[in-house]
Amino acid sequence: MPVSDYLVTIGLEVHCQIKTATKMFCSCKAGFGYEPNTNVCPTCLGMPGALPVLNKFAIERTVLTGLMLGCSMPPVSKWDRKNYFYADMPKNYQTSQLDLPLCIGGEVPLYSWAFPADSKVSAEGAVVRTVKLDHIHLEEDAAKLTHYGSYSLVDYNRGGTPLMEIVSAPDLTSPDETYAYLKSLQQILICGGISDADMEKGQMRCDVNVSLRPKGQKELGAKIEMKNINSMSAARRALIYEIRRQADELDRGIVQVQSTRRWDDDLGESIVMRTKENAHDYRYHTCPDLIPVHTAEYVEKMQQELPELPDARQRRLMEQYGLPVADANTLVADAQLCAYFETAAAATKAPRKVANWLINIFPSVLAEKECEIETCPVQPATLAGLVDVVEEGICSVSQAREVLEVLWNNPEQTAAAAAASLGYKKADSGALEALVEKVIAENPDKVALVKGGNMKLINALTGQVMKNSNPKPNPKLVTEILMAKLELS
Ligand code: ZN
Ligand code: MN
């Protein structure tokens, strides 16, 4: 049977590191870049008798995430121990939440701009569909293990970092939707200041499970899980492969069993790791050291802090700045770029031109300079100034790219000063008009041809004016004056 004869059911578990100063159950510093095993204490090292203390900020952020995604909060949420023995967890259990998590239900909107570039989704409606969530719970991250040939090293700095787990219902139906789910969720988490959600840095990681069943069959097929997939495109590739593999086996009558597989992105295949593993294997039990969380006070506080979500932001960008839908999509899909845009747009009368610079010119410049928008030396106000310089007719867009180069190396300069340093100044219109008249008088044959309809020669006349001008005027302006003098406009 072709793959299209099967119903595909996908569910996702997304682990997300919450941006906090300290760990989940102790006051050790969270975050990375520190010497290994320097941010540790008896609690996060699991010493006997050391007691945990709750990080309220991490609870607030989880509740805020739940509010952004339309979850409900049970009045009381509690902590459970998930028992397992491994070097990344010195207590031999992970403090997590099993049956009374902080957030229940809710849904993730799939934004049109979040789908892969080659999938056919109309950009008109911002939200294509919503995907149901099962719950969101809070737990602690494990330590980081690095494996070498015959030995492994462990860094407990990461151990005990607040980790939010967002568990979807089995409500996704394709690899493209899965990609869009991850991208939409990531931008929502960034909007809320919950996490930087950078998958390359491991701040957001995902486990994907997928099952197939023939059309018409009610019960779901056996669930196959792939753990720790570290990019959106890898999740998409892994699912395309796994759906094909399961369909082939089902076609040949091979019964699928619930199992965990490892996705090897370099090989482009999944390899079976272990079969059947259930919650009861972990002997979950209520943590005796932590009192349950009464959620009402957190909900009340976080309702005051609800941020603007990406779909509302997209609509506002179009209304407030007159941006076309494609530009609004591009900006909303990148929260850092969007923040840069809004700061710059506030400082100019031509916000659409600012969007144009950021979307069409900046990407290649940033790539060439190996720079990110967050670390770009040219500040938003300076870019706004550069847009104004072009708007005022001081220089053309291509000349402004030279000015940008100067600003990149002298970021404290204003755009007007940088433009002046290259000889671009507001033309003295009297002097410029005199120069245009002089060029017209000196080139009667070209002028005759232009008047006869050869519009290409107007560029030659413009070039003549440019050559004789100092400072350099905006060529567009010169052409305009020429056209007016020749009564062509
Ligand atoms: Zn600690
Ligand atoms: Mn987990």
Coordinates of C-alpha atoms and ligand atoms in Angstrom, one line a residue:
M1 CA 0.0 0.0 0.0
P2 CA 1.3 3.5 -0.6
V3 CA 2.0 5.6 2.5
S4 CA -1.1 7.6 1.8
D5 CA -3.3 4.6 2.6
Y6 CA -2.1 4.8 6.3
L7 CA -3.2 7.3 8.9
V8 CA -0.2 8.8 10.5
T9 CA -0.3 9.9 14.2
I10 CA 2.5 11.9 15.7
G11 CA 3.0 13.1 19.3
L12 CA 5.8 15.3 20.6
E13 CA 7.5 15.8 24.0
V14 CA 9.5 19.0 24.0
H15 CA 12.0 19.7 26.8
C16 CA 12.8 23.4 27.2
Q17 CA 15.3 25.0 29.5
I18 CA 13.7 27.9 31.4
K19 CA 15.8 31.1 31.4
T20 CA 16.4 31.4 35.2
A21 CA 19.3 32.6 37.2
T22 CA 19.4 29.6 39.5
K23 CA 18.6 25.9 39.5
M24 CA 15.3 24.2 40.2
F25 CA 15.8 23.1 43.8
C26 CA 19.0 24.9 45.0
S27 CA 20.6 28.3 44.6
C28 CA 23.4 27.2 42.3
K29 CA 23.8 29.3 39.1
A30 CA 22.0 27.9 36.0
G31 CA 23.3 28.5 32.5
F32 CA 26.4 27.3 30.6
G33 CA 29.9 28.4 29.7
Y34 CA 31.2 27.8 33.3
E35 CA 34.1 25.5 34.2
P36 CA 32.7 21.9 34.6
N37 CA 31.4 21.0 38.1
T38 CA 31.8 24.5 39.6
N39 CA 28.1 25.3 40.0
V40 CA 27.2 22.5 42.3
C41 CA 26.1 22.0 46.0
P42 CA 25.0 19.1 48.2
T43 CA 21.4 19.4 46.9
C44 CA 22.1 19.1 43.2
L45 CA 24.8 16.5 43.8
G46 CA 22.3 14.4 45.7
M47 CA 24.2 14.2 49.0
P48 CA 22.3 12.3 51.7
G49 CA 20.2 14.7 53.9
A50 CA 20.4 17.7 51.5
L51 CA 16.9 19.2 51.0
P52 CA 15.4 20.9 47.9
V53 CA 14.0 24.4 47.9
L54 CA 11.6 25.4 45.1
N55 CA 12.6 27.9 42.5
K56 CA 9.4 30.0 42.3
F57 CA 10.5 31.9 39.2
A58 CA 10.6 28.6 37.2
I59 CA 7.1 27.8 38.4
E60 CA 5.9 31.3 37.3
R61 CA 7.4 30.8 33.8
T62 CA 5.8 27.4 33.4
V63 CA 2.4 28.8 34.5
L64 CA 2.9 31.8 32.1
T65 CA 3.6 29.3 29.2
G66 CA 0.4 27.4 30.2
L67 CA -1.6 30.7 30.1
M68 CA -0.1 31.6 26.6
L69 CA -1.1 28.2 25.3
G70 CA -4.6 28.1 26.9
C71 CA -3.9 25.4 29.4
S72 CA -5.9 25.0 32.7
M73 CA -4.1 24.8 36.0
P74 CA -5.2 22.2 38.6
P75 CA -5.6 24.0 42.0
V76 CA -2.8 21.9 43.5
S77 CA 0.2 20.5 41.6
K78 CA 2.6 18.1 43.1
W79 CA 6.1 16.6 42.7
D80 CA 7.1 13.0 42.0
R81 CA 10.3 11.1 41.9
K82 CA 11.1 9.2 38.7
N83 CA 13.6 6.6 39.7
Y84 CA 16.4 5.5 37.5
F85 CA 20.1 4.7 37.9
Y86 CA 22.6 6.5 35.7
A87 CA 25.6 8.7 36.1
D88 CA 23.8 11.9 34.9
M89 CA 21.5 11.8 38.0
P90 CA 23.4 11.5 41.3
K91 CA 20.2 11.2 43.4
N92 CA 19.1 8.1 41.3
Y93 CA 15.8 9.8 40.7
Q94 CA 14.7 12.8 38.7
T95 CA 12.3 15.2 40.5
S96 CA 9.4 15.6 38.0
Q97 CA 5.6 15.6 37.9
L98 CA 3.5 12.6 37.0
D99 CA -0.3 12.9 37.7
L100 CA -0.7 16.5 38.9
P101 CA 1.4 18.7 36.5
L102 CA 1.3 22.5 36.6
C103 CA -0.7 22.8 33.3
I104 CA -3.3 20.6 31.7
G105 CA -4.7 20.7 28.2
G106 CA -4.2 23.7 26.0
E107 CA -3.1 23.9 22.4
V108 CA -0.3 25.1 20.1
P109 CA -1.2 27.2 17.1
L110 CA 0.6 26.2 13.8
Y111 CA 1.5 29.5 12.1
S112 CA 1.6 29.6 8.3
W113 CA 5.1 31.1 8.3
A114 CA 6.3 28.2 10.5
F115 CA 5.9 25.5 7.9
P116 CA 9.0 24.5 5.9
A117 CA 9.6 26.7 2.9
D118 CA 8.8 24.0 0.4
S119 CA 5.4 23.0 1.9
K120 CA 2.3 24.4 0.3
V121 CA 0.6 26.5 3.0
S122 CA -1.3 29.7 2.3
A123 CA 0.1 32.7 4.2
E124 CA -3.2 34.5 4.4
G125 CA -4.6 33.2 7.6
A126 CA -1.8 33.4 10.3
V127 CA -3.0 30.3 12.2
V128 CA -3.4 27.2 10.0
R129 CA -4.7 24.9 12.8
T130 CA -4.1 24.3 16.4
V131 CA -2.6 21.1 18.0
K132 CA -3.9 19.8 21.3
L133 CA -1.6 19.5 24.2
D134 CA -1.8 16.8 26.9
H135 CA -0.1 18.8 29.7
I136 CA 3.0 20.8 30.7
H137 CA 5.1 19.8 33.6
L138 CA 8.2 21.0 35.4
E139 CA 11.2 18.9 36.3
E140 CA 15.0 19.2 36.6
D141 CA 17.6 18.6 33.8
A142 CA 20.1 15.8 34.2
A143 CA 23.9 16.4 34.2
K144 CA 25.8 16.5 30.9
L145 CA 27.7 13.3 29.9
T146 CA 30.4 13.4 27.3
H147 CA 31.5 10.0 26.0
Y148 CA 35.0 9.3 24.9
G149 CA 36.4 6.0 23.6
S150 CA 36.7 4.0 26.8
Y151 CA 35.5 6.5 29.4
S152 CA 32.9 9.2 29.9
L153 CA 33.1 12.6 31.7
V154 CA 30.2 14.2 33.6
D155 CA 29.5 17.8 34.2
Y156 CA 27.0 18.4 37.0
N157 CA 26.6 22.1 36.2
R158 CA 23.6 21.3 34.1
G159 CA 22.1 18.9 36.7
G160 CA 19.2 20.4 38.4
T161 CA 18.5 23.2 35.8
P162 CA 14.8 23.9 35.5
L163 CA 13.3 22.0 32.6
M164 CA 9.8 22.4 31.3
E165 CA 8.3 19.4 29.4
I166 CA 5.5 20.3 26.9
V167 CA 3.7 17.1 26.0
S168 CA 1.3 17.2 23.0
A169 CA -1.6 14.9 22.4
P170 CA -1.2 12.5 19.5
D171 CA -2.6 15.2 17.3
L172 CA -0.1 15.8 14.6
T173 CA -0.5 14.2 11.2
S174 CA 2.6 14.9 9.1
P175 CA 6.3 15.7 9.2
D176 CA 5.6 19.3 7.9
E177 CA 3.1 19.9 10.7
T178 CA 5.7 18.6 13.2
Y179 CA 8.2 21.1 11.9
A180 CA 5.7 23.9 12.1
Y181 CA 4.7 22.9 15.6
L182 CA 8.3 23.2 16.8
K183 CA 8.9 26.5 15.0
S184 CA 5.6 28.0 16.3
L185 CA 6.3 26.8 19.9
Q186 CA 9.8 28.1 19.8
Q187 CA 8.7 31.6 18.8
I188 CA 6.0 31.6 21.5
L189 CA 8.5 30.6 24.1
I190 CA 10.8 33.4 22.9
C191 CA 7.9 36.0 22.9
G192 CA 7.1 35.1 26.5
G193 CA 10.8 35.4 27.6
I194 CA 10.5 31.8 28.8
S195 CA 13.6 30.5 27.1
D196 CA 15.9 31.4 24.2
A197 CA 14.8 27.9 22.9
D198 CA 17.9 27.5 20.7
M199 CA 17.8 23.9 19.6
E200 CA 21.5 24.0 18.6
K201 CA 22.4 24.9 22.1
G202 CA 20.2 22.2 23.6
Q203 CA 17.9 24.7 25.2
M204 CA 15.0 23.1 23.4
R205 CA 15.1 19.3 22.6
C206 CA 12.4 17.0 21.3
D207 CA 11.3 13.4 21.5
V208 CA 9.0 12.4 18.6
N209 CA 6.7 9.4 18.5
V210 CA 4.8 8.1 15.5
S211 CA 2.4 5.3 14.7
L212 CA 0.7 4.2 11.5
R213 CA -2.6 2.4 11.1
P214 CA -4.6 1.4 8.0
K215 CA -7.4 3.8 7.1
G216 CA -10.6 2.7 8.8
Q217 CA -8.9 1.1 11.9
K218 CA -9.9 2.8 15.1
E219 CA -7.2 2.0 17.6
L220 CA -3.8 3.6 17.1
G221 CA -0.8 1.5 15.9
A222 CA 2.2 0.7 18.0
K223 CA 4.0 3.8 19.1
I224 CA 7.6 4.2 18.0
E225 CA 9.6 6.9 19.7
M226 CA 12.8 8.7 18.6
K227 CA 14.6 10.6 21.4
N228 CA 16.7 13.8 21.6
I229 CA 16.3 15.1 18.1
N230 CA 18.1 18.4 18.0
S231 CA 16.8 20.4 15.1
M232 CA 13.4 21.0 13.4
S233 CA 14.7 19.8 10.0
A234 CA 16.1 16.6 11.6
A235 CA 12.7 16.0 13.2
R236 CA 11.1 16.3 9.8
R237 CA 13.7 14.0 8.1
A238 CA 13.4 11.4 10.9
L239 CA 9.6 11.3 10.5
I240 CA 9.7 11.0 6.7
Y241 CA 12.1 8.1 7.1
E242 CA 10.2 6.4 9.9
I243 CA 6.8 6.7 8.3
R244 CA 8.2 5.1 5.1
R245 CA 9.9 2.3 7.1
Q246 CA 6.8 1.5 9.2
A247 CA 4.6 1.5 6.1
D248 CA 7.0 -0.9 4.3
E249 CA 7.0 -3.3 7.2
L250 CA 3.2 -3.2 7.7
D251 CA 2.8 -3.9 4.0
R252 CA 4.9 -7.0 4.4
G253 CA 2.8 -8.1 7.4
I254 CA 5.4 -7.3 10.1
V255 CA 3.7 -6.3 13.3
Q256 CA 5.1 -3.2 14.9
V257 CA 6.0 -3.2 18.6
Q258 CA 6.2 -0.2 20.9
S259 CA 9.9 0.7 21.0
T260 CA 12.5 3.5 21.2
R261 CA 14.7 4.1 18.2
R262 CA 17.7 6.4 17.7
W263 CA 17.6 8.7 14.7
D264 CA 21.0 9.0 13.1
D265 CA 20.8 12.2 11.0
D266 CA 24.2 11.6 9.2
L267 CA 23.2 8.1 8.1
G268 CA 19.6 9.1 7.5
E269 CA 18.1 6.1 9.3
S270 CA 16.7 5.1 12.7
I271 CA 18.1 2.2 14.7
V272 CA 16.2 0.3 17.3
M273 CA 17.4 0.8 20.9
R274 CA 15.0 -0.8 23.2
T275 CA 11.4 -2.1 23.3
K276 CA 8.5 -1.3 25.6
E277 CA 9.1 1.0 28.4
N278 CA 6.2 2.3 30.6
A279 CA 5.8 4.9 33.3
H280 CA 5.5 2.1 35.9
D281 CA 9.1 1.0 35.1
Y282 CA 10.2 4.1 36.8
R283 CA 8.4 3.4 40.1
Y284 CA 7.1 7.0 40.3
H285 CA 6.1 8.1 43.8
T286 CA 5.3 11.4 45.4
C287 CA 8.3 13.3 46.6
P288 CA 8.2 13.5 50.4
D289 CA 10.6 16.5 50.5
L290 CA 8.6 19.0 48.5
I291 CA 5.2 20.5 49.5
P292 CA 2.6 20.7 46.7
V293 CA 2.2 24.0 44.8
H294 CA -1.1 25.9 45.1
T295 CA -1.4 27.4 41.6
A296 CA -3.9 30.2 42.2
E297 CA -1.4 32.9 43.3
Y298 CA 0.9 32.1 40.3
V299 CA -2.0 32.2 37.8
E300 CA -3.1 35.6 39.2
K301 CA 0.3 37.0 39.0
M302 CA 1.1 35.7 35.5
Q303 CA -2.1 36.9 34.0
Q304 CA -0.7 40.4 34.4
E305 CA 2.3 39.4 32.4
L306 CA 0.7 37.8 29.3
P307 CA 2.8 38.9 26.3
E308 CA 1.7 39.6 22.8
L309 CA 1.6 36.3 20.8
P310 CA 3.1 36.0 17.3
D311 CA -0.3 36.0 15.5
A312 CA -1.4 39.2 17.3
R313 CA 2.0 40.7 16.6
Q314 CA 1.8 39.9 12.9
R315 CA -1.6 41.7 12.6
R316 CA -0.2 44.7 14.5
L317 CA 2.9 45.0 12.3
M318 CA 0.6 45.1 9.2
E319 CA -1.7 47.7 10.8
Q320 CA 0.8 49.9 12.6
Y321 CA 3.6 50.0 10.0
G322 CA 1.6 49.2 6.8
L323 CA 3.8 46.1 6.1
P324 CA 2.7 43.6 3.5
V325 CA 1.8 40.1 4.8
A326 CA 5.0 38.5 3.6
D327 CA 7.2 41.0 5.4
A328 CA 5.2 40.7 8.6
N329 CA 5.5 36.9 8.4
T330 CA 9.3 37.1 8.0
L331 CA 9.7 39.4 11.0
V332 CA 7.3 37.5 13.3
A333 CA 9.2 34.3 12.5
D334 CA 12.3 35.7 14.1
A335 CA 11.7 37.5 17.5
Q336 CA 15.2 39.1 17.6
L337 CA 14.8 40.5 14.1
C338 CA 11.4 41.7 14.9
A339 CA 12.6 43.5 18.1
Y340 CA 15.3 45.2 16.0
F341 CA 12.8 46.2 13.4
E342 CA 10.4 47.8 15.9
T343 CA 13.2 49.8 17.6
A344 CA 14.3 51.1 14.2
A345 CA 10.8 51.6 12.8
A346 CA 10.0 53.9 15.8
A347 CA 12.9 56.2 14.7
T348 CA 11.9 56.8 11.1
K349 CA 9.0 57.9 9.0
A350 CA 9.6 55.0 6.5
P351 CA 9.1 51.8 8.5
R352 CA 8.4 49.8 5.3
K353 CA 11.8 50.7 4.0
V354 CA 13.4 49.5 7.3
A355 CA 11.6 46.2 6.9
N356 CA 13.0 46.0 3.3
W357 CA 16.6 46.6 4.5
L358 CA 16.2 43.9 7.3
I359 CA 14.6 41.3 5.0
N360 CA 16.3 41.8 1.7
I361 CA 19.7 43.4 2.4
F362 CA 20.8 42.5 6.0
P363 CA 20.8 38.7 5.6
S364 CA 23.6 38.7 3.0
V365 CA 25.5 41.4 4.9
L366 CA 25.2 39.5 8.2
A367 CA 26.3 36.2 6.5
E368 CA 29.3 37.9 5.0
K369 CA 30.3 39.4 8.3
E370 CA 29.5 36.1 10.1
C371 CA 27.4 38.1 12.5
E372 CA 23.9 37.7 14.1
I373 CA 21.3 40.5 14.3
E374 CA 21.7 40.5 18.2
T375 CA 25.4 41.3 17.8
C376 CA 25.2 43.6 14.8
P377 CA 27.3 46.7 15.5
V378 CA 24.9 49.0 13.6
Q379 CA 22.2 49.9 16.0
P380 CA 18.5 50.1 15.1
A381 CA 18.5 53.9 15.4
T382 CA 21.5 54.1 13.1
L383 CA 19.7 52.0 10.4
A384 CA 16.7 54.3 10.8
G385 CA 19.0 57.2 10.1
L386 CA 20.3 55.5 7.0
V387 CA 16.8 54.9 5.7
D388 CA 16.1 58.6 6.3
V389 CA 19.3 59.6 4.4
V390 CA 18.0 57.7 1.3
E391 CA 14.5 59.1 1.8
E392 CA 15.8 62.7 1.9
G393 CA 17.5 62.1 -1.5
I394 CA 21.0 62.4 -0.1
C395 CA 22.1 59.1 -1.7
S396 CA 20.6 56.1 -3.5
V397 CA 20.0 52.7 -2.0
S398 CA 23.1 51.2 -3.6
Q399 CA 25.2 54.2 -2.3
A400 CA 23.6 53.6 1.1
R401 CA 25.1 50.1 1.1
E402 CA 28.6 51.8 1.0
V403 CA 27.5 54.0 3.9
L404 CA 26.4 50.8 5.8
E405 CA 29.9 49.5 5.3
V406 CA 31.4 52.6 6.9
L407 CA 28.8 52.4 9.7
W408 CA 29.7 48.8 10.4
N409 CA 33.3 49.8 11.1
N410 CA 32.3 53.1 12.9
P411 CA 29.1 52.2 14.6
E412 CA 29.2 55.4 16.8
Q413 CA 28.8 57.6 13.7
T414 CA 25.4 58.8 12.5
A415 CA 24.2 57.7 9.1
A416 CA 24.2 61.4 7.9
A417 CA 27.9 61.8 9.0
A418 CA 28.9 58.5 7.4
A419 CA 27.2 59.5 4.1
A420 CA 28.9 62.9 4.2
S421 CA 32.3 61.2 4.7
L422 CA 31.7 59.4 1.4
G423 CA 30.8 62.7 -0.3
Y424 CA 27.1 62.2 -0.3
K425 CA 25.4 65.4 0.8
K426 CA 22.1 66.9 0.3
A427 CA 22.4 68.5 -3.1
D428 CA 22.2 72.3 -3.4
S429 CA 19.3 72.1 -5.8
G430 CA 20.2 75.4 -7.5
A431 CA 23.7 74.2 -8.3
L432 CA 22.5 70.8 -9.4
E433 CA 19.9 72.2 -11.7
A434 CA 22.5 74.5 -13.3
L435 CA 24.7 71.5 -13.8
V436 CA 21.9 69.6 -15.5
E437 CA 21.2 72.5 -17.8
K438 CA 24.9 72.6 -18.7
V439 CA 25.0 68.9 -19.6
I440 CA 21.8 69.3 -21.7
A441 CA 23.4 72.3 -23.5
E442 CA 26.6 70.3 -24.2
N443 CA 24.9 67.2 -25.6
P444 CA 22.4 68.4 -28.1
D445 CA 22.6 65.1 -30.2
K446 CA 21.9 62.8 -27.2
V447 CA 19.1 65.1 -26.0
A448 CA 17.5 64.9 -29.4
L449 CA 17.7 61.1 -29.3
V450 CA 16.2 61.0 -25.8
K451 CA 13.4 63.3 -26.9
G452 CA 12.9 61.0 -29.9
G453 CA 12.2 58.1 -27.5
N454 CA 15.6 56.5 -26.7
M455 CA 15.2 56.4 -22.9
K456 CA 18.4 54.4 -22.4
L457 CA 20.4 57.5 -23.2
I458 CA 18.9 59.3 -20.2
N459 CA 21.3 57.2 -18.1
A460 CA 24.2 58.5 -20.1
L461 CA 23.2 62.0 -19.4
T462 CA 22.7 61.2 -15.7
G463 CA 26.2 59.8 -15.7
Q464 CA 27.6 63.0 -17.1
V465 CA 26.0 65.0 -14.3
M466 CA 27.2 62.6 -11.7
K467 CA 30.8 62.7 -13.0
N468 CA 30.8 66.5 -12.8
S469 CA 29.2 66.7 -9.3
N470 CA 31.0 67.0 -6.0
P471 CA 29.5 66.0 -3.5
K472 CA 27.8 63.1 -5.4
P473 CA 24.0 63.6 -5.7
N474 CA 21.4 60.8 -5.7
P475 CA 21.3 59.6 -9.3
K476 CA 17.6 59.1 -9.0
L477 CA 17.2 62.8 -8.2
V478 CA 19.4 63.8 -11.1
T479 CA 17.3 61.7 -13.6
E480 CA 14.2 63.3 -12.2
I481 CA 15.5 66.8 -12.8
L482 CA 16.7 65.8 -16.3
M483 CA 13.2 64.4 -17.1
A484 CA 11.6 67.6 -15.9
K485 CA 13.9 69.9 -17.8
L486 CA 13.4 67.8 -21.0
E487 CA 9.6 67.9 -20.3
L488 CA 9.5 64.1 -20.3
S489 CA 7.9 63.7 -16.9
Ligands
ZN1 ZN 23.1 23.1 43.7
MN2 MN 11.2 14.7 30.8

